[in-house]
Structures are given as structure tokens and as C-alpha cells.
JSON list of C-alpha atoms and ligand atoms in Angstrom, two decimals:
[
{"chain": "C", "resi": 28, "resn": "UNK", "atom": "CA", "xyz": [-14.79, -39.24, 14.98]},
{"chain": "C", "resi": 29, "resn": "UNK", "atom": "CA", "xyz": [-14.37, -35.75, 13.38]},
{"chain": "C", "resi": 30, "resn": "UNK", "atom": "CA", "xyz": [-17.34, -34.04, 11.60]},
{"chain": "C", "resi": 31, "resn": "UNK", "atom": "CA", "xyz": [-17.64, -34.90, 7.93]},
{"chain": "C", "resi": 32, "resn": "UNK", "atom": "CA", "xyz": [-16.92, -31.09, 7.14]},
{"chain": "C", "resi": 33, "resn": "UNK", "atom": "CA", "xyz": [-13.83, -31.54, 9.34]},
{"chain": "C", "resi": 34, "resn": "UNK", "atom": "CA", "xyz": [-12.84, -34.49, 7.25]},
{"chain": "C", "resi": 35, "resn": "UNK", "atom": "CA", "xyz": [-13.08, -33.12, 3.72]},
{"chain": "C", "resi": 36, "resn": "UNK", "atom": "CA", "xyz": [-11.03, -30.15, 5.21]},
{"chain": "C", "resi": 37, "resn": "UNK", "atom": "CA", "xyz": [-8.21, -32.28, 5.85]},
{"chain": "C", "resi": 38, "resn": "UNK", "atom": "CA", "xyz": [-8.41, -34.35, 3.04]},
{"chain": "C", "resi": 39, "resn": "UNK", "atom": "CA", "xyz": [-8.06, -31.20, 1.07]},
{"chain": "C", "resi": 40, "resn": "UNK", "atom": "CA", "xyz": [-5.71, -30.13, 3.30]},
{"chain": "C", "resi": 41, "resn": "UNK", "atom": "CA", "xyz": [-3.62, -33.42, 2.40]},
{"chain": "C", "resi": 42, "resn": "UNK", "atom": "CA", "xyz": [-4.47, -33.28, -1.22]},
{"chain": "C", "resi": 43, "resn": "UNK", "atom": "CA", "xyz": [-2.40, -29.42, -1.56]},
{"chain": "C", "resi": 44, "resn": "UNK", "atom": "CA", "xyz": [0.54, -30.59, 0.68]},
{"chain": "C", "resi": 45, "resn": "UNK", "atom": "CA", "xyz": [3.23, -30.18, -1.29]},
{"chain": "C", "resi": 46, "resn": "UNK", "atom": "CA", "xyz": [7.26, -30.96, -0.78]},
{"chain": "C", "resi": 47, "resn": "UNK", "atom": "CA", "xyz": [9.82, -27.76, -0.99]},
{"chain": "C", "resi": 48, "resn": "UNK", "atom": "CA", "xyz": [12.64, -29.07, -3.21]},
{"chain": "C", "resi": 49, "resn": "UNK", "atom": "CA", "xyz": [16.20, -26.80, -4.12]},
{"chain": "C", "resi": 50, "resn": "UNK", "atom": "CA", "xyz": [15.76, -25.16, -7.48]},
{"chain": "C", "resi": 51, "resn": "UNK", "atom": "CA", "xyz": [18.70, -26.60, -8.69]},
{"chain": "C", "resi": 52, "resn": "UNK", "atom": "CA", "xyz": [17.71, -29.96, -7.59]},
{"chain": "C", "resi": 53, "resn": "UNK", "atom": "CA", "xyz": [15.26, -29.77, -10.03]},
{"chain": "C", "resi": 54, "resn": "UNK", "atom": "CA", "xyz": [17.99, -28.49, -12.99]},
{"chain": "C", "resi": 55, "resn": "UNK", "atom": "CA", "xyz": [17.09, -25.08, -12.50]},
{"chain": "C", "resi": 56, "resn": "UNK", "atom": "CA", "xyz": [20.29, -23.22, -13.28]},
{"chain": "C", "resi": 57, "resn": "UNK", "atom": "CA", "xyz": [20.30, -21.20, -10.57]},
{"chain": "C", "resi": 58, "resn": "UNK", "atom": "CA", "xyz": [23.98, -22.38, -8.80]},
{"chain": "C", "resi": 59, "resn": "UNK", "atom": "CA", "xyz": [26.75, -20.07, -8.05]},
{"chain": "C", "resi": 60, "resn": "UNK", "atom": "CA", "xyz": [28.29, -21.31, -11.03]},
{"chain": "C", "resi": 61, "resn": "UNK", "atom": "CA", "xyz": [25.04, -20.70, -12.91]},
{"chain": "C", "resi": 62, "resn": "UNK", "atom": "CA", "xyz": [24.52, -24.74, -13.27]},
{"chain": "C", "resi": 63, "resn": "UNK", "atom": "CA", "xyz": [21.76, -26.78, -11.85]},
{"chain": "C", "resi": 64, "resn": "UNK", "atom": "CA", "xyz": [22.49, -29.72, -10.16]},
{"chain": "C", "resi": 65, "resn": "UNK", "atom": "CA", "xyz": [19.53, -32.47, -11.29]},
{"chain": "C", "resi": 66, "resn": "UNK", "atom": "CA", "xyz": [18.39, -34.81, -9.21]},
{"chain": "C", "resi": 67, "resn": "UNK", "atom": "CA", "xyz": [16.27, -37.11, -11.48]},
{"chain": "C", "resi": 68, "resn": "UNK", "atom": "CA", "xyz": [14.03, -37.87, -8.64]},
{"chain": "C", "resi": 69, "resn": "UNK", "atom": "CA", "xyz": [13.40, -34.28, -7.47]},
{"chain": "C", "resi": 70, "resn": "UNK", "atom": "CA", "xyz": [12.77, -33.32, -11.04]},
{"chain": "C", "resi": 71, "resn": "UNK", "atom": "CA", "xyz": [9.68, -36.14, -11.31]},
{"chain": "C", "resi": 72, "resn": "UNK", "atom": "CA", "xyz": [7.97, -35.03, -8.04]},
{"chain": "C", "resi": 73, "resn": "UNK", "atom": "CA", "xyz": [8.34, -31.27, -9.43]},
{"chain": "C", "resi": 74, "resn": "UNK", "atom": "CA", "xyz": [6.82, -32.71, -13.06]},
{"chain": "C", "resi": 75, "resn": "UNK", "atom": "CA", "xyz": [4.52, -34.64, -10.98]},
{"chain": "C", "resi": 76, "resn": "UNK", "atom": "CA", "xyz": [3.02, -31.20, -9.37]},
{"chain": "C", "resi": 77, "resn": "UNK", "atom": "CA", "xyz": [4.24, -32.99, -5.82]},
{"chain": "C", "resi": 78, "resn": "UNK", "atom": "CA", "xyz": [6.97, -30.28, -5.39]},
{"chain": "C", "resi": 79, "resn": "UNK", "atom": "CA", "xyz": [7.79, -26.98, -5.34]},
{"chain": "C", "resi": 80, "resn": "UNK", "atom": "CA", "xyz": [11.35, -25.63, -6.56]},
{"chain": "C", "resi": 81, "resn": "UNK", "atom": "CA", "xyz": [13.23, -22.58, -4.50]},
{"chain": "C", "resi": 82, "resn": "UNK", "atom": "CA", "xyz": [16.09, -21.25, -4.46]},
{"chain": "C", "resi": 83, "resn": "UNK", "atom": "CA", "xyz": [16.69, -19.42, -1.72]},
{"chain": "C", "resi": 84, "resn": "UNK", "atom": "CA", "xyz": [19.75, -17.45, -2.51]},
{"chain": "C", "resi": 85, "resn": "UNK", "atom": "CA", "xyz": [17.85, -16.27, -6.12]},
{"chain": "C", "resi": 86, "resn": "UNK", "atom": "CA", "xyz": [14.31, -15.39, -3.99]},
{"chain": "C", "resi": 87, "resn": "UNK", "atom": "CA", "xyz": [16.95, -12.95, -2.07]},
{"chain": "C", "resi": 88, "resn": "UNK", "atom": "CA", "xyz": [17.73, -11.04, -5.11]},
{"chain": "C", "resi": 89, "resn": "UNK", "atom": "CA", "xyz": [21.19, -12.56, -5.75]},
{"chain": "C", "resi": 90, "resn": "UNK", "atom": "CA", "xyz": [22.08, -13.37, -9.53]},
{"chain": "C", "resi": 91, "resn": "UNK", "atom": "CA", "xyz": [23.47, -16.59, -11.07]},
{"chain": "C", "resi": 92, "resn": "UNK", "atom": "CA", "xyz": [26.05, -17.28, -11.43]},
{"chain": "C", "resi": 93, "resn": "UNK", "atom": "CA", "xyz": [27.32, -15.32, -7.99]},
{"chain": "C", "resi": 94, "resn": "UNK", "atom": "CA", "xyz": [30.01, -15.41, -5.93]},
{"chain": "C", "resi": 95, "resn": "UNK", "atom": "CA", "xyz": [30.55, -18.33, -3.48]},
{"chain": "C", "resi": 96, "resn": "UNK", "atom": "CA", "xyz": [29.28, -18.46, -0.21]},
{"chain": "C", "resi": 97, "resn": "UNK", "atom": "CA", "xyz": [30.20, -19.67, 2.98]},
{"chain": "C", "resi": 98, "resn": "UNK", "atom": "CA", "xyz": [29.48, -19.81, 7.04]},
{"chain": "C", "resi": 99, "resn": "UNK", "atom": "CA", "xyz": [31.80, -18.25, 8.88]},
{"chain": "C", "resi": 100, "resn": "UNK", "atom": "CA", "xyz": [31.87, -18.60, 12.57]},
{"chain": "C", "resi": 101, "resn": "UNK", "atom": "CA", "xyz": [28.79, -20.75, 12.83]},
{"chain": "C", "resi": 102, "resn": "UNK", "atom": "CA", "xyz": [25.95, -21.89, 11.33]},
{"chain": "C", "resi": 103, "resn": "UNK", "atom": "CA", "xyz": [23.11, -20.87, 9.37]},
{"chain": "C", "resi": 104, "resn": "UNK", "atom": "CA", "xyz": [21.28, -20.85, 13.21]},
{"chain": "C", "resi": 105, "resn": "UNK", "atom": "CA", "xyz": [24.28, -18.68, 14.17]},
{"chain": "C", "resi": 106, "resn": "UNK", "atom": "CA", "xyz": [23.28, -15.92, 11.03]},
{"chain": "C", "resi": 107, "resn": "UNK", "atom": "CA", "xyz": [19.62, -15.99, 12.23]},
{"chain": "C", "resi": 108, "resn": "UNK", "atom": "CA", "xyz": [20.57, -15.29, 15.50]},
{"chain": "C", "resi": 109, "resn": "UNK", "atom": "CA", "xyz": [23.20, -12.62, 14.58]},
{"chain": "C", "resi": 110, "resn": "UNK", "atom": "CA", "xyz": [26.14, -14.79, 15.89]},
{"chain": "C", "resi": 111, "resn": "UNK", "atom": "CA", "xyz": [27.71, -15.93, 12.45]},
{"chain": "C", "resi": 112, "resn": "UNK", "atom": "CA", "xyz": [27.56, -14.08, 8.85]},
{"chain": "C", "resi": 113, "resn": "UNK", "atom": "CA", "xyz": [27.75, -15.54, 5.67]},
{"chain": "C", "resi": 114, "resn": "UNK", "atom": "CA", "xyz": [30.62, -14.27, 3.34]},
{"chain": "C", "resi": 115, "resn": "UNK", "atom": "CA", "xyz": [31.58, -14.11, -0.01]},
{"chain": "C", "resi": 116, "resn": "UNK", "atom": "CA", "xyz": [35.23, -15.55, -1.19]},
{"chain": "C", "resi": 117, "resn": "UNK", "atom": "CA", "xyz": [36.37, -12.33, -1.63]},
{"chain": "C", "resi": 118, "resn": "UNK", "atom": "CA", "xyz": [35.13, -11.79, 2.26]},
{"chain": "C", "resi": 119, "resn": "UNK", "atom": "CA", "xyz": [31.49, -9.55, 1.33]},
{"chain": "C", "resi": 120, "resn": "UNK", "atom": "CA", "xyz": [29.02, -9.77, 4.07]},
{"chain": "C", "resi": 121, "resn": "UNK", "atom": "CA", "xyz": [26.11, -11.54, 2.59]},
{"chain": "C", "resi": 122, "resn": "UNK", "atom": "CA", "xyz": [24.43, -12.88, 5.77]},
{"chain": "C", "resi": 123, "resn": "UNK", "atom": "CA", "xyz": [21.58, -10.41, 4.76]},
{"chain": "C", "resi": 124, "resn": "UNK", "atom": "CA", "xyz": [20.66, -11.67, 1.89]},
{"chain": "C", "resi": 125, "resn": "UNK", "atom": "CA", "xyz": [21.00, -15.01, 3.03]},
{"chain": "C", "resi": 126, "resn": "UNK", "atom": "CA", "xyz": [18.54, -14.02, 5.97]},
{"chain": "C", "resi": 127, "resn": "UNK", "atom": "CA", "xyz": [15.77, -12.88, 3.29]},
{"chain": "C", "resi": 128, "resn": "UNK", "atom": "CA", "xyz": [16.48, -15.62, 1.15]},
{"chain": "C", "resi": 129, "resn": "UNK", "atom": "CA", "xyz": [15.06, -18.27, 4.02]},
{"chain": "C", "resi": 130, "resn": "UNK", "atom": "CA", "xyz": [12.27, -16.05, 4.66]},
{"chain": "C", "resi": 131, "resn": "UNK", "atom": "CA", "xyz": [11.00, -15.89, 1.54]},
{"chain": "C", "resi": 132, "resn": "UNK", "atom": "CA", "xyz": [11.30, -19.62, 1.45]},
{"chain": "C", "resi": 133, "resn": "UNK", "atom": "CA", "xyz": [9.61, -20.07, 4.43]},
{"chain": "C", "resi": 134, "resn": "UNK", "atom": "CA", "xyz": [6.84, -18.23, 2.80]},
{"chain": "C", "resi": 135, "resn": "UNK", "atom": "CA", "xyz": [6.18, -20.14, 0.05]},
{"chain": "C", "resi": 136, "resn": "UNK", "atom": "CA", "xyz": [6.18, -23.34, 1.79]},
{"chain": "C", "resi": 137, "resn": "UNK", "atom": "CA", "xyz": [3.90, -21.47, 4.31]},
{"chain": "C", "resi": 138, "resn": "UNK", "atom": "CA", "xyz": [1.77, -21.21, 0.74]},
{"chain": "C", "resi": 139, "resn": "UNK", "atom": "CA", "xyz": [1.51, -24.71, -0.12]},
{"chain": "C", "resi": 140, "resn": "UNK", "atom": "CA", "xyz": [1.85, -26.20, 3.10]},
{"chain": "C", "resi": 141, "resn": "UNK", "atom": "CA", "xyz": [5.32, -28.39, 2.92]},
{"chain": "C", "resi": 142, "resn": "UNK", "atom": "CA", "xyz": [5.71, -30.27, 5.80]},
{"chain": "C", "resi": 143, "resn": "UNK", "atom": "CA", "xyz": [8.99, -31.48, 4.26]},
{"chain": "C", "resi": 144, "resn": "UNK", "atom": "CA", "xyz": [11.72, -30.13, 1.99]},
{"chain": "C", "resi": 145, "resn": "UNK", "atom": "CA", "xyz": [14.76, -31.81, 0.10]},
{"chain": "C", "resi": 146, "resn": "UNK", "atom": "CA", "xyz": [17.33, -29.73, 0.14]},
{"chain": "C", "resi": 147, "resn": "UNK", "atom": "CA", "xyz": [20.71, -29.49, -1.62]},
{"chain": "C", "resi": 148, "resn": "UNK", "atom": "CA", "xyz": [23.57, -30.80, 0.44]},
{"chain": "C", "resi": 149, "resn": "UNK", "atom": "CA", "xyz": [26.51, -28.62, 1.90]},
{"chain": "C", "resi": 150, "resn": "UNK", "atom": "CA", "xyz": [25.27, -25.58, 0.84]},
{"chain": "C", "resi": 151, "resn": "UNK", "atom": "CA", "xyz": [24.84, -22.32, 2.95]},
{"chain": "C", "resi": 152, "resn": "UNK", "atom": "CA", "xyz": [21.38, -21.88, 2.35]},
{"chain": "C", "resi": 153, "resn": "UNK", "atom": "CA", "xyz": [19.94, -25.54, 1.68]},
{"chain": "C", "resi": 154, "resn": "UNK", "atom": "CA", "xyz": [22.92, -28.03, 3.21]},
{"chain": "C", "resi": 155, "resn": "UNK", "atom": "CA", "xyz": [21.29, -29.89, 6.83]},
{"chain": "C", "resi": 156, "resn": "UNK", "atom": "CA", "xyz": [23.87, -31.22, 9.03]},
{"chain": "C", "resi": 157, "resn": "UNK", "atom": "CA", "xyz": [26.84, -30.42, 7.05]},
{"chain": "C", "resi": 158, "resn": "UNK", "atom": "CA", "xyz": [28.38, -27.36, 5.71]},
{"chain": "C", "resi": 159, "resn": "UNK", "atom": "CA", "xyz": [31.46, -25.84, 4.48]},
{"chain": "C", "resi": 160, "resn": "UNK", "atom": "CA", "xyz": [33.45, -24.49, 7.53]},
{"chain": "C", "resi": 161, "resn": "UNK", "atom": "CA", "xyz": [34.55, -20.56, 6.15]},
{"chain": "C", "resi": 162, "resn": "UNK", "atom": "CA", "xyz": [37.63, -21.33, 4.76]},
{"chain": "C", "resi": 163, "resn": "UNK", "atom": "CA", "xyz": [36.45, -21.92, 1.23]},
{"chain": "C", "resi": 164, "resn": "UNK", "atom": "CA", "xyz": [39.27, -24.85, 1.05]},
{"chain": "C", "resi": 165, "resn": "UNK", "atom": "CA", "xyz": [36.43, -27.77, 0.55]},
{"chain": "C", "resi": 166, "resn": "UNK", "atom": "CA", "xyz": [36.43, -28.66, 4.23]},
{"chain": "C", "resi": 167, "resn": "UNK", "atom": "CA", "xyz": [33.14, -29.29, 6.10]},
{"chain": "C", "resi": 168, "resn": "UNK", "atom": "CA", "xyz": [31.30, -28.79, 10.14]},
{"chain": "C", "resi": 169, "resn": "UNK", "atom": "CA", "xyz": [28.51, -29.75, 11.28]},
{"chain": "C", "resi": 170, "resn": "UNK", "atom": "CA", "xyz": [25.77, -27.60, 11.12]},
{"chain": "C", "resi": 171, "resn": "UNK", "atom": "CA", "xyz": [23.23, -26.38, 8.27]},
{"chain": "C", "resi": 172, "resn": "UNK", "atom": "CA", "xyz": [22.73, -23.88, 6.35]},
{"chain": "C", "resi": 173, "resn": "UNK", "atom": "CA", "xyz": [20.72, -20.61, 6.59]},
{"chain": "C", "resi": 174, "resn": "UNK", "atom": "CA", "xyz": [17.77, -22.10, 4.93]},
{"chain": "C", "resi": 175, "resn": "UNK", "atom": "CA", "xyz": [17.54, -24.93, 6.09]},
{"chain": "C", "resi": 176, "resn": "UNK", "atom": "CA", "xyz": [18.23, -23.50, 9.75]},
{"chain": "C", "resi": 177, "resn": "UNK", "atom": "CA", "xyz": [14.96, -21.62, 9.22]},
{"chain": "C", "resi": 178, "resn": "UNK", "atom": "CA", "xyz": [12.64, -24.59, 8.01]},
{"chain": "C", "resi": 179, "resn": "UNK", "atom": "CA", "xyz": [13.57, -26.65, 11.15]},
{"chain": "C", "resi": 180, "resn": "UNK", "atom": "CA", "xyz": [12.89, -23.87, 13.20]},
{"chain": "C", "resi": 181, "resn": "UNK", "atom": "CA", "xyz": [9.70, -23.37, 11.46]},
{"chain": "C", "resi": 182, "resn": "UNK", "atom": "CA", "xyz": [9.20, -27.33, 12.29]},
{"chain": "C", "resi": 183, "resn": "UNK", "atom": "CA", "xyz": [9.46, -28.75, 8.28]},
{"chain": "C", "resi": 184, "resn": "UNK", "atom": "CA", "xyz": [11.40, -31.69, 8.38]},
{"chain": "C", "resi": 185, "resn": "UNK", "atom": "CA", "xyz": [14.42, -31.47, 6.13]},
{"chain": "C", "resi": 186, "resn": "UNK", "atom": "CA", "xyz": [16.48, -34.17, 4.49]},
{"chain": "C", "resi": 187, "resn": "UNK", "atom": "CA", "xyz": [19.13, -33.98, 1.94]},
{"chain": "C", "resi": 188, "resn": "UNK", "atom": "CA", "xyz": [18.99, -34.79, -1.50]},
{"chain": "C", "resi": 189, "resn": "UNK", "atom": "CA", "xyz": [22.19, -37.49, -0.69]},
{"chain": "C", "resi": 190, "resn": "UNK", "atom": "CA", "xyz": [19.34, -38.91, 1.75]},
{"chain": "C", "resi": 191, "resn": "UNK", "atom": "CA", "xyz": [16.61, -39.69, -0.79]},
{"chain": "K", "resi": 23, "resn": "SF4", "atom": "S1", "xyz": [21.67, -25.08, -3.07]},
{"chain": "K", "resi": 23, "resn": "SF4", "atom": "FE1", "xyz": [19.88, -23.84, -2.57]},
{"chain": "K", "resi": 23, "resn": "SF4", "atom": "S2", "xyz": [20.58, -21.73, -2.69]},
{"chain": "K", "resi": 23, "resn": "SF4", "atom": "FE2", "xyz": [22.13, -22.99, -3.71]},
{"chain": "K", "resi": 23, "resn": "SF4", "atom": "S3", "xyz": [21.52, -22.95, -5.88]},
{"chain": "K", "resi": 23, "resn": "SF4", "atom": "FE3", "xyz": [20.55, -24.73, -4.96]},
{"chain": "K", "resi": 23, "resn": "SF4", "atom": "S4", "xyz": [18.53, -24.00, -4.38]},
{"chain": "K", "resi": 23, "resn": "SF4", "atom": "FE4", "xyz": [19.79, -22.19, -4.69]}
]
């Protein structure tokens, strides 16, 4: 059995454990088009103080609304690792941005300890499993985004918000 100073460590430890949820899961208007995309559950575990909203793409200095995004040649693990870029429609090289974007997010789950994150589905930052494929004509891959790409690595278990 652990020390009792051990134990209240963890219980606090538990107690601070927060999940990362996509800022415009939560309504925050903060899409491409400048929308937010509630998700009525998301939004109670954020009013709830069980969640913490990001948005990746604004934490890497990008405004809303933007351009759209997509993956081009890859995934987001193929931007990390310098063997895909993300681009604009009209073909800008944003995989930069993108980059600093899922840094900074890994940060501030770092900062309140998420173990999990809900993420918004398809996108280039947030999407897991699925993204658009570079041709900005609706189709899809497999893969996930640059975000989300990041989290895994980090070991925080992402799911979608289609999944909750
Ligand atoms: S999907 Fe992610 S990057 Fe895109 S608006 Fe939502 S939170 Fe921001």
C-alpha cells in the first residue's frame, strides 16, 4: 500500500485531471468559417470545469475565419516529421503554423494533465483516423490530423467528437 502522502498526491492528482476538448466543440467560433461547431455534450463538461477548450489552429496565431486547410501528401504524423505540409486552398504552406499550433496544445494539456482529448472530426489539426485527402473536393484518408498526431505521440488518448 502507498504512503498516505503518496495517496493524497494522487487523489489530487485525479481531482485536476482535466479532458482537452476542440474550441469549437464547445461553440467557440473559432472555425475557418468563423463558426463553432457545438457539441452539447462537450459544452457541459467545459461548463462543468471537466474540460478545457483549444483550438489549435487559433493558439498558432491564425485568425478566424481563415483559409481552409488541408494534408497534402500525408498525415498530420507526416508534417511532424517533415514528410507532408499542410496547405491552404489557394496552395500556402501552412504546415508551420500547424506544427506550433499542436505544440502549444500539447502544452496546455501538459498544464492540466489531460489524459484524454475529444477532438473535432476530419479536421487537419483535431480529425483522428480520418482526414481530408489534399484535394479540397470533400474526399477523405486515413490518417489524423496535426494535432491530434501530436497528442498520441505524446500518449493522450484521442477520440472524436462523432465517438462520444
Ligand atoms: S477543429 Fe480544431 S483547429 Fe479546427 S476550429 Fe476546431 S478546435 Fe480549431
Amino acid at each position: 500500500m502507498p504512503p498516505r502522502q503518496n495517496l493524497a498526491q494522487i487523489m489530487m492528482e485525479l481531482k485536476r485531471e482535466k479532458i482537452l476538448v476542440s474550441g469549437c466543440l464547445a461553440g467557440l467560433p473559432c472555425s475557418h468559417d468563423g463558426q463553432g461547431r457545438l457539441n452539447k455534450t462537450v459544452r457541459r463538461l467545459v461548463d462543468d470545469g471537466a474540460a478545457v477548450p483549444v483550438c489549435p489552429e487559433q493558439l498558432a496565431g491564425l485568425p478566424s475565419p481563415r483559409e481552409m486547410a488541408e494534408i497534402d501528401g500525408g498525415d498530420g504524423t507526416g508534417v511532424l516529421d517533415g514528410k507532408a505540409r499542410v496547405r491552404s486552398r489557394p496552395g500556402k504552406d501552412l504546415s508551420a503554423a500547424f506544427t506550433k499550433g499542436a505544440q502549444e496544445t500539447l502544452k496546455l494539456a501538459r498544464r492540466h494533465s489531460c489524459r484524454m482529448a475529444v477532438l473535432k472530426a476530419r479536421s487537419p489539426s483535431c480529425g483522428r483516423g480520418q482526414i481530408y485527402n489534399g484535394s479540397f473536393r470533400g474526399r477523405l484518408k486515413s490518417g489524423s490530423g496535426v494535432t491530434a498526431a501530436l497528442l498520441m505521440r505524446a500518449g493522450i488518448e484521442v477520440a472524436t467528437d462523432e465517438e462520444i
